[in-house]
XYZ file of C-alpha atoms in Angstrom:
441
model
C 13.711 33.802 -21.421
C 13.226 36.532 -18.861
C 9.519 37.039 -19.599
C 7.404 34.195 -18.312
C 4.251 33.089 -20.098
C 0.920 33.730 -18.350
C -1.106 30.665 -17.373
C -3.934 29.516 -19.650
C -7.514 29.768 -18.471
C -9.106 26.578 -17.228
C -12.420 25.680 -15.705
C -13.772 26.558 -12.263
C -13.824 23.768 -9.713
C -17.122 22.355 -8.516
C -18.126 20.151 -5.603
C -17.579 17.104 -7.805
C -13.964 18.002 -8.577
C -11.012 16.755 -6.532
C -7.438 18.025 -6.425
C -4.450 15.732 -5.980
C -1.620 17.532 -4.149
C 1.818 15.939 -3.946
C 4.940 17.063 -2.104
C 8.350 15.440 -2.541
C 10.569 16.271 0.411
C 14.063 15.073 1.163
C 12.852 12.279 3.448
C 9.154 11.774 2.690
C 6.611 11.849 -0.116
C 3.250 13.313 0.923
C 0.024 12.965 -1.040
C -3.425 14.388 -0.283
C -6.748 14.470 -2.086
C -8.742 17.679 -1.585
C -12.254 18.379 -2.756
C -13.803 21.857 -2.490
C -17.018 21.751 -0.442
C -16.366 18.112 0.449
C -16.996 17.926 4.187
C -16.509 14.248 4.995
C -13.179 12.620 5.767
C -12.720 9.058 4.601
C -13.948 6.633 7.237
C -11.554 4.012 5.918
C -8.415 6.141 5.935
C -8.555 7.341 9.559
C -6.799 10.514 8.463
C -7.197 14.015 9.848
C -9.008 16.512 7.656
C -7.933 20.012 6.729
C -8.038 21.966 9.985
C -9.159 25.148 8.224
C -11.451 24.272 5.341
C -12.286 20.626 6.024
C -11.638 19.927 2.350
C -9.209 16.995 2.655
C -10.536 13.555 1.817
C -7.381 11.569 2.562
C -3.699 12.139 3.301
C -0.760 9.717 3.374
C 3.019 9.816 3.581
C 5.771 7.381 2.640
C 9.454 7.470 3.477
C 11.616 7.814 0.384
C 13.850 4.853 -0.368
C 16.729 6.131 -2.442
C 18.268 3.843 -5.085
C 21.734 2.795 -4.033
C 24.864 1.857 -5.903
C 27.805 0.051 -4.362
C 31.393 -0.667 -5.212
C 31.632 -4.332 -6.228
C 34.948 -4.521 -4.356
C 33.519 -3.043 -1.181
C 29.848 -3.754 -0.452
C 29.847 -1.246 2.412
C 30.630 1.695 0.142
C 27.032 2.068 -1.031
C 25.963 5.543 -2.106
C 22.917 7.090 -3.697
C 22.499 6.176 -7.349
C 21.963 9.547 -9.033
C 21.424 7.921 -12.439
C 18.211 6.259 -11.230
C 17.332 8.873 -8.586
C 14.544 10.645 -10.504
C 12.939 7.538 -12.005
C 12.937 5.784 -8.622
C 11.182 8.668 -6.840
C 8.700 8.881 -9.703
C 7.783 5.217 -9.211
C 7.476 5.665 -5.443
C 5.242 8.692 -5.991
C 2.939 6.736 -8.305
C 2.763 3.917 -5.755
C 1.688 6.345 -3.019
C -0.912 7.901 -5.347
C -2.361 4.439 -5.868
C -2.475 3.813 -2.122
C -4.218 7.137 -1.528
C -6.887 6.488 -4.179
C -7.346 2.935 -2.873
C -8.026 4.261 0.629
C -10.733 6.719 -0.398
C -12.623 4.947 -3.188
C -15.856 5.186 -1.247
C -15.569 8.967 -1.038
C -14.526 9.195 -4.684
C -17.581 7.490 -6.195
C -19.069 10.826 -7.248
C -15.841 12.837 -7.408
C -13.179 12.956 -10.118
C -9.615 14.235 -9.834
C -9.466 17.176 -12.203
C -6.132 18.737 -11.193
C -2.720 17.527 -9.982
C -0.059 19.845 -8.513
C 3.380 18.783 -7.270
C 5.825 20.634 -5.030
C 9.358 19.324 -4.583
C 12.577 19.990 -2.738
C 15.042 22.191 -4.473
C 17.083 23.400 -6.075
C 17.616 20.028 -7.758
C 18.442 19.461 -11.430
C 17.506 16.574 -13.726
C 19.163 15.893 -17.084
C 16.901 14.066 -19.572
C 17.631 12.666 -23.024
C 15.585 13.105 -26.212
C 13.117 10.394 -25.090
C 12.565 12.156 -21.730
C 14.488 9.440 -19.891
C 16.344 10.866 -16.876
C 20.110 10.479 -17.192
C 21.274 11.987 -13.909
C 19.982 14.052 -10.976
C 21.874 16.540 -8.824
C 19.716 17.152 -5.736
C 20.035 20.118 -3.393
C 21.936 17.977 -0.861
C 24.345 16.517 -3.431
C 27.405 15.305 -1.477
C 30.020 16.528 -3.962
C 31.295 20.095 -3.944
C 29.522 22.373 -6.395
C 31.765 25.303 -7.287
C 30.054 28.671 -7.105
C 30.132 30.551 -10.398
C 31.045 34.268 -10.398
C 28.251 36.696 -11.322
C 25.760 33.835 -11.247
C 22.468 34.102 -9.374
C 21.170 30.710 -10.499
C 21.088 27.858 -8.013
C 20.822 25.339 -10.871
C 23.476 26.397 -13.381
C 26.464 25.670 -11.076
C 25.076 22.136 -10.696
C 24.911 21.821 -14.485
C 28.486 23.090 -14.915
C 29.621 20.463 -12.391
C 27.660 17.781 -14.259
C 29.200 18.827 -17.603
C 32.737 18.353 -16.267
C 32.118 15.330 -14.022
C 29.987 13.346 -16.502
C 30.853 14.537 -20.027
C 29.359 11.502 -21.792
C 25.997 11.958 -20.050
C 26.136 15.678 -20.728
C 26.478 15.028 -24.472
C 23.373 12.822 -24.350
C 21.354 15.459 -22.494
C 18.558 17.040 -24.521
C 17.069 19.162 -21.726
C 17.748 20.274 -18.175
C 14.782 20.582 -15.847
C 14.264 21.327 -12.202
C 13.304 18.170 -10.328
C 9.766 19.481 -9.803
C 9.275 20.322 -13.473
C 10.643 16.911 -14.476
C 8.329 15.042 -12.120
C 5.267 17.047 -13.173
C 6.007 16.537 -16.865
C 6.831 12.837 -16.415
C 3.247 12.187 -15.284
C 1.739 13.778 -18.388
C 0.960 12.501 -21.846
C 2.742 15.448 -23.462
C 6.091 15.328 -21.580
C 6.848 19.074 -21.966
C 10.317 20.453 -21.237
C 9.505 23.957 -19.971
C 10.879 25.355 -16.739
C 8.557 27.179 -14.351
C 8.891 30.291 -12.198
C 6.552 32.109 -9.835
C 7.302 35.501 -11.429
C 10.057 37.355 -13.302
C 11.957 38.350 -10.164
C 12.585 34.706 -9.363
C 13.569 33.539 -12.846
C 17.256 34.498 -12.552
C 17.574 32.127 -9.577
C 16.532 29.291 -11.881
C 18.327 30.281 -15.085
C 18.275 32.985 -17.702
C 19.896 33.388 -21.102
C 22.564 35.830 -19.907
C 23.964 33.454 -17.301
C 23.653 30.424 -19.601
C 25.815 32.227 -22.163
C 28.181 33.503 -19.465
C 28.878 29.921 -18.361
C 29.249 28.777 -22.006
C 26.414 26.256 -21.744
C 24.364 25.104 -24.725
C 21.227 27.266 -24.871
C 19.361 24.535 -26.772
C 19.262 22.423 -23.608
C 17.205 25.072 -21.788
C 13.553 25.641 -22.642
C 11.493 28.823 -22.181
C 10.044 29.588 -18.770
C 6.332 29.477 -17.918
C 4.620 30.780 -14.818
C 3.745 28.594 -11.840
C 0.171 27.381 -12.176
C 0.403 26.999 -15.951
C -0.903 23.859 -17.569
C 1.957 21.340 -17.772
C -0.067 18.655 -19.522
C -2.688 15.976 -19.004
C -2.234 13.017 -16.702
C -1.008 9.853 -18.387
C -3.377 7.325 -16.826
C -1.234 4.434 -18.076
C 1.092 5.341 -15.173
C -1.246 3.743 -12.655
C -3.234 0.553 -12.190
C -6.139 -0.107 -14.549
C -8.755 -0.154 -11.791
C -7.797 3.365 -10.605
C -7.695 5.144 -13.951
C -11.364 6.074 -13.918
C -10.831 8.503 -11.025
C -8.750 10.707 -13.337
C -11.541 10.914 -15.926
C -14.737 12.986 -16.018
C -17.706 11.418 -14.251
C -19.597 11.165 -17.528
C -16.868 9.077 -19.110
C -16.484 6.947 -16.005
C -20.181 6.142 -15.627
C -20.587 5.376 -19.321
C -17.968 2.637 -19.235
C -18.429 1.302 -15.705
C -21.751 -0.396 -16.478
C -20.253 -2.257 -19.414
C -17.660 -4.119 -17.319
C -18.685 -3.621 -13.709
C -17.727 -7.083 -12.491
C -14.103 -6.887 -13.578
C -13.703 -3.241 -12.567
C -11.714 -2.749 -15.748
C -12.968 0.674 -16.811
C -12.215 1.819 -20.320
C -10.694 5.239 -20.731
C -9.982 7.674 -23.482
C -6.459 8.795 -24.363
C -7.719 12.145 -25.598
C -5.890 14.875 -23.688
C -8.996 16.778 -22.672
C -10.442 13.770 -20.861
C -7.720 13.236 -18.269
C -6.740 15.283 -15.222
C -4.725 18.423 -15.843
C -1.252 18.636 -14.305
C -0.181 22.168 -13.330
C 3.323 23.432 -12.668
C 3.894 23.658 -8.905
C 6.535 25.326 -6.736
C 9.589 24.536 -4.694
C 8.429 23.181 -1.346
C 9.374 26.193 0.768
C 7.488 28.544 -1.546
C 4.499 26.239 -1.501
C 4.673 26.242 2.322
C 4.597 30.051 2.343
C 1.469 29.946 0.225
C -0.051 27.095 2.239
C 0.416 28.876 5.569
C -0.488 32.247 4.006
C 2.792 33.658 5.248
C 2.339 36.493 2.809
C 2.362 39.464 5.206
C 5.229 40.550 7.513
C 3.385 39.663 10.746
C 2.883 36.021 9.715
C 5.927 33.726 9.909
C 6.348 30.181 8.638
C 8.316 27.658 10.726
C 9.067 24.587 8.612
C 10.531 21.438 10.100
C 11.651 18.335 8.324
C 15.119 17.446 7.072
C 16.003 21.006 8.016
C 14.419 23.654 10.248
C 13.804 27.050 8.639
C 12.015 30.105 9.997
C 10.701 32.195 7.089
C 9.697 35.848 7.273
C 8.819 38.371 4.597
C 9.819 42.001 4.359
C 8.376 44.837 2.311
C 10.527 45.725 -0.674
C 12.933 43.751 -2.817
C 16.272 45.129 -1.624
C 17.673 43.096 1.257
C 21.030 41.382 1.572
C 22.282 38.529 3.756
C 22.959 40.015 7.180
C 26.668 40.014 8.198
C 25.835 37.903 11.274
C 24.811 35.045 8.962
C 26.408 33.047 6.169
C 24.628 32.562 2.810
C 24.086 28.935 3.863
C 22.315 30.015 7.057
C 20.192 32.821 5.590
C 18.323 32.660 2.308
C 17.271 36.002 0.828
C 15.076 35.396 -2.209
C 12.015 36.837 -3.906
C 8.701 36.027 -2.268
C 5.602 34.588 -3.938
C 4.278 38.152 -3.644
C 6.461 40.134 -6.114
C 6.676 43.218 -3.870
C 8.093 41.275 -0.909
C 11.387 39.600 -0.064
C 11.526 36.247 1.708
C 14.183 35.854 4.397
C 14.630 32.283 5.562
C 16.896 31.467 8.499
C 18.085 27.873 8.506
C 18.971 26.252 11.819
C 22.010 23.981 11.346
C 21.254 20.448 12.462
C 24.783 19.796 13.714
C 24.198 22.298 16.543
C 21.007 20.572 17.733
C 21.367 17.752 20.254
C 18.312 18.296 22.453
C 14.885 19.904 22.189
C 16.171 22.716 24.394
C 18.907 23.370 21.825
C 16.231 23.624 19.143
C 14.108 26.012 21.213
C 17.172 28.189 21.807
C 18.077 28.221 18.102
C 14.532 29.060 16.963
C 14.365 31.781 19.628
C 17.575 33.370 18.336
C 16.182 33.372 14.790
C 12.908 34.868 16.027
C 14.738 37.613 17.935
C 16.652 38.550 14.777
C 13.411 38.819 12.770
C 11.686 40.914 15.444
C 14.539 43.286 16.191
C 16.657 43.491 13.036
C 14.526 42.452 10.064
C 11.349 44.239 11.163
C 12.816 46.723 13.641
C 10.262 45.926 16.332
C 7.364 47.665 14.572
C 5.029 44.624 14.528
C 2.880 44.252 17.644
C 2.226 40.514 17.473
C 3.186 37.658 15.160
C 1.325 34.586 13.982
C 3.803 31.728 13.559
C 2.466 28.963 11.315
C 4.177 25.665 12.054
C 4.495 22.881 9.519
C 6.141 19.469 9.798
C 6.836 17.030 12.574
C 7.493 19.687 15.206
C 3.878 20.860 15.012
C 2.716 17.428 16.161
C 4.779 17.395 19.360
C 2.269 18.349 22.073
C 4.977 18.799 24.728
C 7.388 20.781 22.606
C 4.937 23.346 21.199
C 3.940 24.893 24.582
C 7.595 25.170 25.617
C 8.480 26.851 22.326
C 5.487 29.183 22.589
C 6.574 30.318 26.048
C 10.156 30.949 24.901
C 9.139 32.947 21.834
C 6.468 34.961 23.626
C 9.072 36.038 26.183
C 10.960 37.699 23.322
C 7.946 39.280 21.605
C 4.166 38.589 21.623
C 3.161 35.825 19.235
C 0.728 32.993 18.621
C 1.899 29.596 17.367
C -0.537 28.013 14.934
C -0.145 24.258 14.785
C -0.494 23.201 11.173
C -1.889 19.689 11.367
C -1.615 17.266 8.423
C -1.824 17.599 5.515
C 1.294 19.706 5.539
C 1.550 23.326 4.446
C 3.248 22.432 1.139
C 0.157 20.460 0.122
C -2.122 23.346 1.044
C 0.018 25.576 -1.170
C -0.491 23.197 -4.093
C -4.203 23.119 -3.291
C -4.310 26.925 -3.526
C -2.515 26.840 -6.898
C -5.007 24.280 -8.208
C -7.891 26.505 -7.176
C -6.360 29.319 -9.285
C -6.084 31.649 -6.333
C -2.306 32.006 -6.517
C -2.258 35.559 -7.847
C -5.512 36.678 -6.207
C -5.189 39.567 -3.764
C -7.625 37.787 -1.437
C -5.147 34.954 -1.037
C -2.562 37.291 0.456
C -4.904 38.851 3.003
């Protein structure tokens, strides 16, 4: 399980191809349609286009509504329903996809969606049964204590050990464990594969490997082989969405052939043959996708992500770096980078210490000072800081933050306008540039 499978070859994108990028965060679902060489934003959607390449047709977000369960004796004791967690978010994702396609039909008349890539929050684990029905989800912000396992690098296996003891009957029914992203990607396909995905071998142990599965006395049969990010997951199951939108996930030749036969009803026939529907590729965890989307792939380019949490990401040459003694493992994440020769160091700013915008500026400044002075030793002349999330849209906050950071060390803050960096990362994966040296320039 330590050697990941290389991605299969698939066709080169043309001006008539569109890419559907999806990001599932903790609070919001984001969906964008990109089309290479497409230089017109939808007039109906009133959405901003890609600030760099002008390739975005439409972009929308929706706040996640989590399924809730309540104690029949106490209606106020409602909590998240983790049995229906995955299926509920899947339905909400499909609904937002439909809204996005609805809003850009005019622009999609001569464009077909050929590729779908999803990034999700993590690490989050989904248990599915033999029919691929989700039984239970343990998200990254699961409220119950997950006991750390000795000699275990995996972020997922401790969740699975907890699940095995807390829900033994569901564990017995489990056929496969998947990351939430791999589950969601596979759930939208005809094939419903049960592989796990990894960006490269150095990252695989943080998902799971055979040694740690055996060490924790888990059933190896519930864990499938690992494939590389960007591999073909399957082909889009068009029965997921409304009949009148299915044609946009088919080749133009198929669409035009059937449209004339039933144009008035807009009920377009479609083929269930795998090769005739959009391909779904394995995506990344959202923070990795944001690194790719902002091209934070060299030490002098940082990625500041804001959302449910605020994290300043930096990369460092080499793969040997430990959590600094000034930080806890919860406040500093030291993990492999999307570039195998680099290490990603992410500094999380705890939300319970932030009451005002000035508090946030002070916290980000402290993280920036650590990166400049300790992580990089002051050898970088100037940084580019790519901002993603709600903070990048605050026109009053950004200048104040820029001034504070520049006083520590020269830098430029790059406001990353919608669609968010995670979606741009998925767009890059879909264009098959993930492992290209030009992408990391």
